[in-house]
Each structure stands twice: as structure tokens, then as C-alpha cells.
Coordinates of C-alpha atoms in Angstrom, one line a residue:
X2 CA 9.1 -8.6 -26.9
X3 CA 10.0 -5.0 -25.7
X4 CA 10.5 -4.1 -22.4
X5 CA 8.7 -1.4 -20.4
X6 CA 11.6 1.0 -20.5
X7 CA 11.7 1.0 -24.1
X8 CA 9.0 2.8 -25.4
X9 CA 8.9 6.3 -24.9
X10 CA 5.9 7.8 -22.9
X11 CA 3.2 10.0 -24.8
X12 CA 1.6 13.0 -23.0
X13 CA -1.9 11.8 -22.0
X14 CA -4.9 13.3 -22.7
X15 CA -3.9 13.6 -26.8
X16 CA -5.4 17.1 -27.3
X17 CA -9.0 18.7 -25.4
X18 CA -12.5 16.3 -26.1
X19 CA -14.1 18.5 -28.5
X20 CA -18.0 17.6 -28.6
X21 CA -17.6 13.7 -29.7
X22 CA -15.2 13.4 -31.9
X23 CA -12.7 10.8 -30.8
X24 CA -8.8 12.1 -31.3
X25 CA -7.2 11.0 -34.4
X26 CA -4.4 9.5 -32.9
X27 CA -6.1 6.8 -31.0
X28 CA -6.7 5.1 -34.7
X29 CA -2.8 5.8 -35.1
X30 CA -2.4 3.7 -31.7
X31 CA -4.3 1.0 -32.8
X32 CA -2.6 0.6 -35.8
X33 CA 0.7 0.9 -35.0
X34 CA 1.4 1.2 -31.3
X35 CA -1.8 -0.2 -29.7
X36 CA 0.1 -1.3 -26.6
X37 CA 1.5 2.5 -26.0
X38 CA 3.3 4.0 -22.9
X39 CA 1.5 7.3 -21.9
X40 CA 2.6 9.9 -19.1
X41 CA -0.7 10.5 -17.0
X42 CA -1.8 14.3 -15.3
X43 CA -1.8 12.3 -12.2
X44 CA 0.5 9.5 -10.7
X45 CA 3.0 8.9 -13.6
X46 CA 3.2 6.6 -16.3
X47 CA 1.2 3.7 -17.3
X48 CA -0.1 1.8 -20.3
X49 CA -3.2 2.6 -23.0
X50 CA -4.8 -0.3 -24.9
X51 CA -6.5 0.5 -28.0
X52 CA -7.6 -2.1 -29.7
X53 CA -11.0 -4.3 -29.2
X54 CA -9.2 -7.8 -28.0
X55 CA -6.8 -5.9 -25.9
X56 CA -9.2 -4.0 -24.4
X57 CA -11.8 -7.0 -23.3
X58 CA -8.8 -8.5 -22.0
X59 CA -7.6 -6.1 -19.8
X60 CA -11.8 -5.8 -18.5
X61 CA -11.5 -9.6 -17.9
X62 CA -8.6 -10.6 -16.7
X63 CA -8.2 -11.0 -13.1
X64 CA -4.5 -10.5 -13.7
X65 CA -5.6 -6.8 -14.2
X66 CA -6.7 -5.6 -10.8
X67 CA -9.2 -2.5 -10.1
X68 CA -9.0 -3.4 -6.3
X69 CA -4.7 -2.5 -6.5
X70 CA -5.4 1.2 -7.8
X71 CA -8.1 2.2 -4.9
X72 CA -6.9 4.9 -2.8
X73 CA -3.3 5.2 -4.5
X74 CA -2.0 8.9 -5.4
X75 CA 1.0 7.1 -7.3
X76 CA -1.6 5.1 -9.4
X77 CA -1.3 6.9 -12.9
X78 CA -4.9 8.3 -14.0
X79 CA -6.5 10.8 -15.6
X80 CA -8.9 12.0 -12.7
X81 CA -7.2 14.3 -9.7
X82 CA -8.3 11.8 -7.4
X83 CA -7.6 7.8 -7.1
X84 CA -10.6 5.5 -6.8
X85 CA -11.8 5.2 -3.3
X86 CA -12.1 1.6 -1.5
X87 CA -14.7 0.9 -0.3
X88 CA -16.9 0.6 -3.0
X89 CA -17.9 -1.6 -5.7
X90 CA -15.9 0.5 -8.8
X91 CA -13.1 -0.3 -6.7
X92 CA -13.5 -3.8 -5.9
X93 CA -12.3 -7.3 -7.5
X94 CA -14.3 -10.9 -7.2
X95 CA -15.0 -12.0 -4.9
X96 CA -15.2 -8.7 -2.7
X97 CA -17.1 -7.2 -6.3
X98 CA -19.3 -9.9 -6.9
X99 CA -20.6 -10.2 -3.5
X100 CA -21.8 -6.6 -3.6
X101 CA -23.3 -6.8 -7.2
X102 CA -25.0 -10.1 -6.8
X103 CA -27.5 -7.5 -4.3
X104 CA -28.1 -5.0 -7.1
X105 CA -28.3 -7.3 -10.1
X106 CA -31.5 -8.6 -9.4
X107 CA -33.0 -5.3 -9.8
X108 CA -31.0 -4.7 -12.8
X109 CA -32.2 -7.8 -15.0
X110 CA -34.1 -7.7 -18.2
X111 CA -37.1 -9.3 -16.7
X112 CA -37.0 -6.6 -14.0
X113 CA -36.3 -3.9 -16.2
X114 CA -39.1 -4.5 -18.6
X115 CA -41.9 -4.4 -15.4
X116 CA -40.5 -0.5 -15.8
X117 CA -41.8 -0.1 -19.3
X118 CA -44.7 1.4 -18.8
X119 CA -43.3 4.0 -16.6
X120 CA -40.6 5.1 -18.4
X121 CA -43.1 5.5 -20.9
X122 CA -45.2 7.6 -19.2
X123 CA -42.4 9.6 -17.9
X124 CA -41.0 9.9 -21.2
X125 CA -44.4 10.9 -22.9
X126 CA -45.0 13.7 -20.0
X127 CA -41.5 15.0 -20.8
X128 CA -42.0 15.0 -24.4
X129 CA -45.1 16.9 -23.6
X130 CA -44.0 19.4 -21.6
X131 CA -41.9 20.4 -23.2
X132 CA -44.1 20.7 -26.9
X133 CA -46.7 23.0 -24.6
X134 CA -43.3 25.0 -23.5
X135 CA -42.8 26.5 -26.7
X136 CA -39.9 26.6 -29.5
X137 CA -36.9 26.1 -29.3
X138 CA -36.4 24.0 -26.4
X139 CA -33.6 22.8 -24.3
X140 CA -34.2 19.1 -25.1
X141 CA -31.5 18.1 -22.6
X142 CA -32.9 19.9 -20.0
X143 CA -36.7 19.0 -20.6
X144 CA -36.2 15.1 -21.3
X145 CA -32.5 14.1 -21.3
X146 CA -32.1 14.7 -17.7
X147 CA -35.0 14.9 -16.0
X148 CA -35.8 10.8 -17.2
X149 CA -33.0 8.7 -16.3
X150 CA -33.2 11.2 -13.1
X151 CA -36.9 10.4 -12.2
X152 CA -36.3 6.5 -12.6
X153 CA -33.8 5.7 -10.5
X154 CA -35.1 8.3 -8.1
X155 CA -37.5 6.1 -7.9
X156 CA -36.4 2.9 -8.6
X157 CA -33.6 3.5 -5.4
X158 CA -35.9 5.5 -3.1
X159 CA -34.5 8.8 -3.6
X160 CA -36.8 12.0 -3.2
X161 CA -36.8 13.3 -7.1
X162 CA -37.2 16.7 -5.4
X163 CA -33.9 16.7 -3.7
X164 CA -32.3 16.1 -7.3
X165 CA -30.5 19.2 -6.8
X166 CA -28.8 18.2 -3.5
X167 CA -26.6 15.4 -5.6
X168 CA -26.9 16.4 -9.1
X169 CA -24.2 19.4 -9.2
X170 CA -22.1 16.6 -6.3
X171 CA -22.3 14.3 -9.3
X172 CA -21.0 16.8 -11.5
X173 CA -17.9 18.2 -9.4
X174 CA -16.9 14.4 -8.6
X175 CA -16.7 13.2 -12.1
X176 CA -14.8 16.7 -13.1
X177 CA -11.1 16.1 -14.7
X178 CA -10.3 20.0 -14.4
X179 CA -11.8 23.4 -13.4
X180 CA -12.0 22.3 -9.8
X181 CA -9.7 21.4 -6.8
X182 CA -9.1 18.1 -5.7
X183 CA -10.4 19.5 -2.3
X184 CA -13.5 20.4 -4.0
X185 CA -14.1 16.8 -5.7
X186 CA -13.2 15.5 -2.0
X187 CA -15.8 17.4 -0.4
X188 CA -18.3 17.0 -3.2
X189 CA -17.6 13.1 -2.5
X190 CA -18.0 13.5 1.5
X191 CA -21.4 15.4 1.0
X192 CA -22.7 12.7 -1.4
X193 CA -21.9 10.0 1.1
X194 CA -23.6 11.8 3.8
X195 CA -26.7 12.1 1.9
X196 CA -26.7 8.5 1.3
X197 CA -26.1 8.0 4.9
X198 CA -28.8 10.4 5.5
X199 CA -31.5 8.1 3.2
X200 CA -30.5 4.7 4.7
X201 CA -31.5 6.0 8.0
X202 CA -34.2 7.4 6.8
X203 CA -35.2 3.8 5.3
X204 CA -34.2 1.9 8.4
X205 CA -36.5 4.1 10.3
X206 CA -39.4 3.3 7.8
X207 CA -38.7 0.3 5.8
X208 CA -39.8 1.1 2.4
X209 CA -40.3 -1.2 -0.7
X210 CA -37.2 0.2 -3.5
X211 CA -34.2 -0.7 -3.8
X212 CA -32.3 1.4 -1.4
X213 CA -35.3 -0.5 1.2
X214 CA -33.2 -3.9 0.0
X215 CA -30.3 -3.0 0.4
X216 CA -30.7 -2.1 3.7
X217 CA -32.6 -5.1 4.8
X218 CA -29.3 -6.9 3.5
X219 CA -27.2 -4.8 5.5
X220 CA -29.2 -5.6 8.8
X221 CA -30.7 -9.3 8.3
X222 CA -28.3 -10.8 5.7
X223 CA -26.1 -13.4 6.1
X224 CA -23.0 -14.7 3.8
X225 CA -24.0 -11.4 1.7
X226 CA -24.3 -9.2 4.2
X227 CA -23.2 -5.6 3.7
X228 CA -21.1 -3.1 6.0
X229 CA -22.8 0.3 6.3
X230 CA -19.8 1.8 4.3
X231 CA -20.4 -0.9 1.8
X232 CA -24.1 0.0 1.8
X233 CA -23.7 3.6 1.2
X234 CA -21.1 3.5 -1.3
X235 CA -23.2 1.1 -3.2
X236 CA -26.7 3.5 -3.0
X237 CA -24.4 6.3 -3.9
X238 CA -22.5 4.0 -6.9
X239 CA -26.4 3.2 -8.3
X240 CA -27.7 6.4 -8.1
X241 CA -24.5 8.4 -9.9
X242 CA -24.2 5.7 -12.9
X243 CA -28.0 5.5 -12.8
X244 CA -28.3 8.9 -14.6
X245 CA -25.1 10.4 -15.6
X246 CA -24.6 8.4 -18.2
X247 CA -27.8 8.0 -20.1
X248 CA -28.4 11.8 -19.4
X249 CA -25.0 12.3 -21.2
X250 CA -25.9 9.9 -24.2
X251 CA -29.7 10.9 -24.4
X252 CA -28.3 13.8 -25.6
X253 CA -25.9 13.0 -27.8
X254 CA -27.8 10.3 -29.5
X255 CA -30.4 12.9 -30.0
X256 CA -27.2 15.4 -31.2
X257 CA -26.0 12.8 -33.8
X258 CA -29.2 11.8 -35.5
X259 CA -30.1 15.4 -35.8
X260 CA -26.9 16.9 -37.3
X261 CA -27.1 13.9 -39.7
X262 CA -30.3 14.0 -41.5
X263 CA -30.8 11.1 -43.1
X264 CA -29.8 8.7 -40.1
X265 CA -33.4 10.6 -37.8
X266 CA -35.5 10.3 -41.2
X267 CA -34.3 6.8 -41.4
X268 CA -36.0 6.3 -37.5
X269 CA -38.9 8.1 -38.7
X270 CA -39.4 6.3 -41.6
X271 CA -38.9 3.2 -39.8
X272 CA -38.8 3.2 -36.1
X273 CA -38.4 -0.7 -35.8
X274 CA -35.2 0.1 -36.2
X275 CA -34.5 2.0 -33.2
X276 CA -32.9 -1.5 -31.1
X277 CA -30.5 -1.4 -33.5
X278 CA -30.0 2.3 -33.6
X279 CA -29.2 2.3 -30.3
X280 CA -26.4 -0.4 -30.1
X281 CA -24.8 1.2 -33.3
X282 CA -24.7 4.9 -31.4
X283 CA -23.4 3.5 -28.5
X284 CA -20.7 1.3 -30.6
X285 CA -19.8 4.7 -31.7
X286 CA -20.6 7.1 -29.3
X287 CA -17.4 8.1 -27.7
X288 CA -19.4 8.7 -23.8
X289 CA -15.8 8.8 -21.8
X290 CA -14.0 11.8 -22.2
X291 CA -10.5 9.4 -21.8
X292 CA -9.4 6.3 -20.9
X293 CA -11.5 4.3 -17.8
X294 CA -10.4 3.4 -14.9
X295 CA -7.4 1.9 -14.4
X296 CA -6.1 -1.4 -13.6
X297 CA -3.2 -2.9 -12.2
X298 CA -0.9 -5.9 -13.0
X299 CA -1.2 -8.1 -10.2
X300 CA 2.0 -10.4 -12.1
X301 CA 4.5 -9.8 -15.2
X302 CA 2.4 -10.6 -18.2
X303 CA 2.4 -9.8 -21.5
X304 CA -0.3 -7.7 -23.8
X305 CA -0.4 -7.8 -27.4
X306 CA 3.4 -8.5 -27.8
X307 CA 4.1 -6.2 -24.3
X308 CA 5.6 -6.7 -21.4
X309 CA 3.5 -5.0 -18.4
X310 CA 5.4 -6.0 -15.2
X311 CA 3.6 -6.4 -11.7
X312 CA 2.4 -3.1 -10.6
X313 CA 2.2 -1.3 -13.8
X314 CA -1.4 0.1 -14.6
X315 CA -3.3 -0.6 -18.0
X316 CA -5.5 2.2 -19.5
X317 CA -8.5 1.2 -22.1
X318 CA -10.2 3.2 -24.0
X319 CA -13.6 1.8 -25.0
X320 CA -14.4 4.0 -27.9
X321 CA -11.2 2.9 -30.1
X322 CA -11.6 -0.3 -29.5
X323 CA -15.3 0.5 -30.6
X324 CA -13.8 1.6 -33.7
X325 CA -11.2 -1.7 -34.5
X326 CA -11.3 -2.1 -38.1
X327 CA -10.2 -5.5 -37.6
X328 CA -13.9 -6.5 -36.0
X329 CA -16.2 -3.7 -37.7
X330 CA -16.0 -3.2 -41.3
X331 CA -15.9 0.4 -42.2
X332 CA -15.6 1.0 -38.4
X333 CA -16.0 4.9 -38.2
X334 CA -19.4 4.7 -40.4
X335 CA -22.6 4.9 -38.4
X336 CA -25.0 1.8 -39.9
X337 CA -28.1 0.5 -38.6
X338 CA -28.1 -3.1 -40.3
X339 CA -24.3 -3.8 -39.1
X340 CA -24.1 -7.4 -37.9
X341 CA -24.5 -7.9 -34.3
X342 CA -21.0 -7.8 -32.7
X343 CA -20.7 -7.7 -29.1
X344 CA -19.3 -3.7 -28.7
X345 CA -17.7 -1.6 -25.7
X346 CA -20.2 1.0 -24.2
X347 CA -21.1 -1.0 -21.9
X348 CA -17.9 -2.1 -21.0
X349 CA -17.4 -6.0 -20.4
X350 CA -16.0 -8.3 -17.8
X351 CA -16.9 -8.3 -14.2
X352 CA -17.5 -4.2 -14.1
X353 CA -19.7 -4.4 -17.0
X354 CA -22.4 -2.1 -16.8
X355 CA -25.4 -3.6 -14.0
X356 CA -27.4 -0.8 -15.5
X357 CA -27.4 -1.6 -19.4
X358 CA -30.8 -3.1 -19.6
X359 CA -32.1 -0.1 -17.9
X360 CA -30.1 2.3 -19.7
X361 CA -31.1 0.4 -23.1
X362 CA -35.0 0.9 -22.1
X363 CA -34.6 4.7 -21.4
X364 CA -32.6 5.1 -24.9
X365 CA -35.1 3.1 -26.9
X366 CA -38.3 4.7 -25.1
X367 CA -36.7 8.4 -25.4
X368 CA -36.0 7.9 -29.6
X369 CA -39.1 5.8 -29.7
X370 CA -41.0 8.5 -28.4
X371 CA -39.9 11.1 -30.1
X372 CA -39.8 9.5 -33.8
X373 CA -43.6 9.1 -33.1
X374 CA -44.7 12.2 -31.5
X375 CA -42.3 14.8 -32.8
X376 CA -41.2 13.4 -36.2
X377 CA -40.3 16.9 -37.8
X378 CA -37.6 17.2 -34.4
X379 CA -34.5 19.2 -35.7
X380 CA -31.8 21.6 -34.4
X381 CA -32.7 25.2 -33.6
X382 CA -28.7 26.4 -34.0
X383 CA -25.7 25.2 -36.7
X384 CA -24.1 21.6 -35.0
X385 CA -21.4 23.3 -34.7
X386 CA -22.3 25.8 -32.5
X387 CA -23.9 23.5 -30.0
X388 CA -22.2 24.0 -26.2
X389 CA -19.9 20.7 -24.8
X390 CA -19.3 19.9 -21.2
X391 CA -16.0 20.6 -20.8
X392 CA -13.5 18.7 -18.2
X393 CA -15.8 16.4 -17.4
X394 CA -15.0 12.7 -16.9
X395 CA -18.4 11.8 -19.3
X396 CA -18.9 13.6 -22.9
X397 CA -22.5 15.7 -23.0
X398 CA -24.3 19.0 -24.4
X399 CA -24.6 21.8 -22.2
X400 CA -27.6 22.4 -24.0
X401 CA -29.7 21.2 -26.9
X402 CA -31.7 23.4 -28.5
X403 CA -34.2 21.6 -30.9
X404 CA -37.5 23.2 -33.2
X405 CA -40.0 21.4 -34.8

């Protein structure tokens, strides 16, 4: 066993997130250090896990606490600001558990299919607004966005016309660089008074959505019942992770397919396929610009053959252990009839994502769609010359120009 002072401490992030590919030296990692000591931009040292079994165990381990890290400057991270308390991304069960029991019923398959047919429609009015726009379009800004935007506008009770007045909020609180931590503060403090500003709004008119539930649980539950900070920071945790991330990986699903051929013709050809498609890009799909959020040792334990004392912080990164040639044969190969194997992008463990079956319709309907109406879709520029979001806590185009 090796000790914590042993191992010399990396410099953390590897190199910049260039589009989506994943740095090569997470596969060096994961072969040969996978337990490995890295020297955060914020807070100090800590640990990254890289491979799939150490990853899933650091998720679910209660050992390994998210609630420890909230509000801590000398917690070592990637983003300029800690986690803040308060909410449920910084919460462990029970605390956790107690909020997301309130949401998850919204979230369930059952639930989530009763939205098909309007993330259909939304998705077909996208796709043909922008066909009667003209070529080349911004596909990213004429369906990526604007869907997973539209649903949980209205799925939470959010006015889709004041999209703007959180969107570029969402953006400056998820940045990792090009802005102040007084600006990702204040970006925060505006989103939570917008939140504050719709659950008055609903307790003034009670209104069937979700945001209309959670309030009522707020003001007439009992054991569940929510504090108003509690209430706010979970409309304001629903509504960010309801479209960031699909937005993000709408696009570069889309991205991938088209700068590899044969892998859209194959959807074209045969769009049953397209369930599978979709857990296979996501496997592989590095989304998370870096590790995710940290947790802390709650006790000395050891990890893979390591010793992480009590109050160290664990790393994962969900993307390499995506890529663990120990559980995926020919791991860095995109293929549509791989054997179901239970992969990362959604995370795991009590923080797995509430949203997935939501997330999974949008993806689905989105390729779905556009396999059948638009089968001739292709790039209008080189891949290579497509624009990244740079510095930014989630990977995405700045813009995808497509033809047809």
C-alpha cells in the first residue's frame, strides 16, 4: 500500500479540452496510475480515479462525501468556486434523498414518456424551422438549444420567453476560466433571485408544473417538507441540468455522426438503431470538460491499492472510466451492437442523473427526427474547423453549421 505523501502530484487539467477529444493521458492513468495524486487550480491537492470500478465506487460510497466539500475554498477543484450548501448537488442521504424523492416522480419513465408527443412536436417545429430558414444552418442554435430549453420551461413552469434572463447566468456559473469568481458569484445570486421571483409568482397563483409542486411541498408538506432555500435551489438545480446538458450533447452527438459518415448513414439506413446509438455516444462522449465534483473521505480507506486518509477529496472522471478496456472491448471504438454494459454519462450512485429518462427522450426524438426528415443532413464547414466552447465546465459547439 502507498501512502498519500508518496506519490508525486500532477498538474491538473492535463492540457486545454480541445472539441471532444479526451487527453491521452487519462488512458496512461488508468493503466498505470489510476489512483493518481493531482494539484488542483483551486484548493490544493487531491486524488483522480480513472478507471470504471473505481469510479462507481467513489459515486457510491457513502464513505465518499459531497456534503464535506460544500462551501469549502480549501476543497481542491477544478471550478473557482466550491459547491454551495444548500442544495441538492451538495447534499448526502438522507438530507439528498429527501429533496430528490420530490422531483423523481416527475422524472420517471412512465412520466417521461406522457411527454412524447410533445417533444415530438417541439422537435418537428424545430426541424422545420429551420429547413424553411435556408442553408447552412446553425443546427445548435435552431434545435439543440431551443428543445431541451422549451421542455423544462415547461415542464417546471418557467416562462420560455425569459430564456434569456438565465441562459447566459447558466453559462457564467458553469465557466472554469474567462470570468471572475465575483462574476460566477453574482451570476449565481441573480439565478437564485429569479427562482425566488417564480415561486412567488406560483404561490400567488398555484399552477399545475412542477415548480407548482414543489411549492405546495414547501407550504403543506410534512416529513418532506422543504425550506424556501431548499425550494429555490432545487427549481434552480432542475432547470440548469434540465438543458445544459442535453443542449451540449444534442450537438455533439449530431457533431460525431456527421464528421463520421458511415456511423449517420448507418441511422439512416436503419433508425431502429438509434436507442442504441444514443447509449454508445454517451458511453463515449466525453460531456465534462474535467473531473466532477468532488468528494471527500469521511474515514481512512483505501482505493484501488491507495490510501486516501479522512479529509482528502476524490476526483472521477466519467469519460475514462467510459473508456476502461477492462469492461469494453475495443473501448475507444464507437459501435452500435456493443453489449449492454451499464456506462458513466449518467453518472451513478445516489447523484445519478434524475433527468436521464428525459434527457434519453430528447436525444432519441432529436436523431429520430432528423434521420427521417432530413436524411441527406451533413456539415456545411471541414470538422475541424467547427467552433468549441471554451472554459466551460460542460463540452459543446459554439455553432453547427449543417447543409442538406
Amino acid at each position: 500500500m502507498m501512502t498519500a505523501t508518496e506519490l508525486p502530484a500532477q498538474q491538473y487539467p492535463f492540457g486545454p479540452n480541445e472539441g471532444l477529444a479526451l487527453h491521452p493521458h487519462y488512458a496512461e492513468l488508468r493503466e498505470h496510475q489510476p489512483i493518481a495524486r493531482v494539484a488542483m487550480p483551486y484548493g490544493g491537492e487531491g486524488w483522480l480515479a480513472t478507471r470504471y470500478a473505481d469510479v462507481r465506487t467513489v459515486l457510491a460510497d457513502p464513505r465518499f462525501s459531497r456534503a464535506a466539500t460544500a462551501d469549502r475554498e480549501d476543497v481542491p477543484r477544478v471550478n473557482p468556486l466550491p459547491q454551495p450548501a444548500g442544495g441538492i448537488l451538495g447534499m448526502d442521504p438522507p438530507e439528498h434523498s429527501r429533496l430528490r424523492r420530490l422531483v423523481a416522480r416527475a422524472f420517471t419513465v412512465r412520466r417521461t414518456e406522457e411527454w412524447r408527443p410533445r417533444v415530438e412536436q417541439i422537435v418537428d417545429d424545430l426541424v422545420t424551422g429551420m429547413l424553411a430558414g435556408g442553408q447552412p444552418a446553425d443546427l445548435a442554435a435552431q434545435l439543440a438549444w431551443p428543445l431541451p430549453i422549451t421542455v423544462i420551461c415547461e415542464m417546471l413552469g418557467v416562462p420560455y420567453a425569459e430564456r434569456e434572463r438565465f441562459r447566459g447566468d447558466t453559462d457564467t456559473s458553469l465557466a472554469l476560466g474567462g470570468v471572475t469568481p465575483q462574476e460566477i458569484q453574482d451570476a449565481r445570486d441573480r439565478m437564485r433571485a429569479y427562482l425566488a421571483e417564480l415561486v412567488a409568482a406560483h404561490r400567488a397563483e398555484p399552477r399545475d408544473d412542477l415548480l407548482g409542486e414543489l411549492v405546495a411541498a414547501r407550504d403543506e408538506g410534512d416529513g418532506d417538507r422543504l425550506s424556501e432555500l431548499e425550494l429555490v435551489q432545487l427549481g434552480l438545480a432542475v432547470l440548469v441540468a434540465g438543458h445544459e446538458t442535453t443542449a451540449n450533447q444534442i450537438g455533439n452527438f449530431i457533431y460525431t455522426l456527421l464528421s463520421r459518415r458511415e456511423l449517420w448513414e448507418r441511422l439512416v439506413a436503419d433508425p431502429g438503431r438509434i436507442p442504441a446509438a444514443v447509449e454508445e455516444l454517451m458511453r463515449i462522449i466525453p460531456l465534462g470538460a474535467s473531473t466532477s465534483f468532488p468528494r471527500m473521505a469521511t474515514e481512512d480507506l483505501e482505493l484501488d491499492g491507495q490510501l486516501i486518509r479522512a479529509g482528502e477529496t476524490v476526483g472521477v472522471h466519467l469519460a475514462a472510466g467510459n473508456r476502461d478496456g477492462s469492461v469494453y472491448v475495443n473501448p475507444e471504438e464507437i459501435d452500435f451492437d456493443r453489449p449492454e454494459i451499464a456506462h458513466l454519462g449518467f453518472g451513478h450512485g445516489a447523484h445519478h442523473c434524475l433527468g436521464a429518462p428525459l434527457a434519453r427522450l430528447e436525444l432519441r426524438t432529436a436523431l429520430a427526427t432528423l434521420v427521417r426528415r432530413v436524411p441527406q443532413l451533413d456539415l456545411a464547414i471541414a470538422a475541424e474547423e467547427v467552433h468549441w466552447r471554451s472554459d466551460r465546465l460542460i463540452r459543446g459547439v459554439q455553432e453547427l453549421p449543417v447543409r442538406w
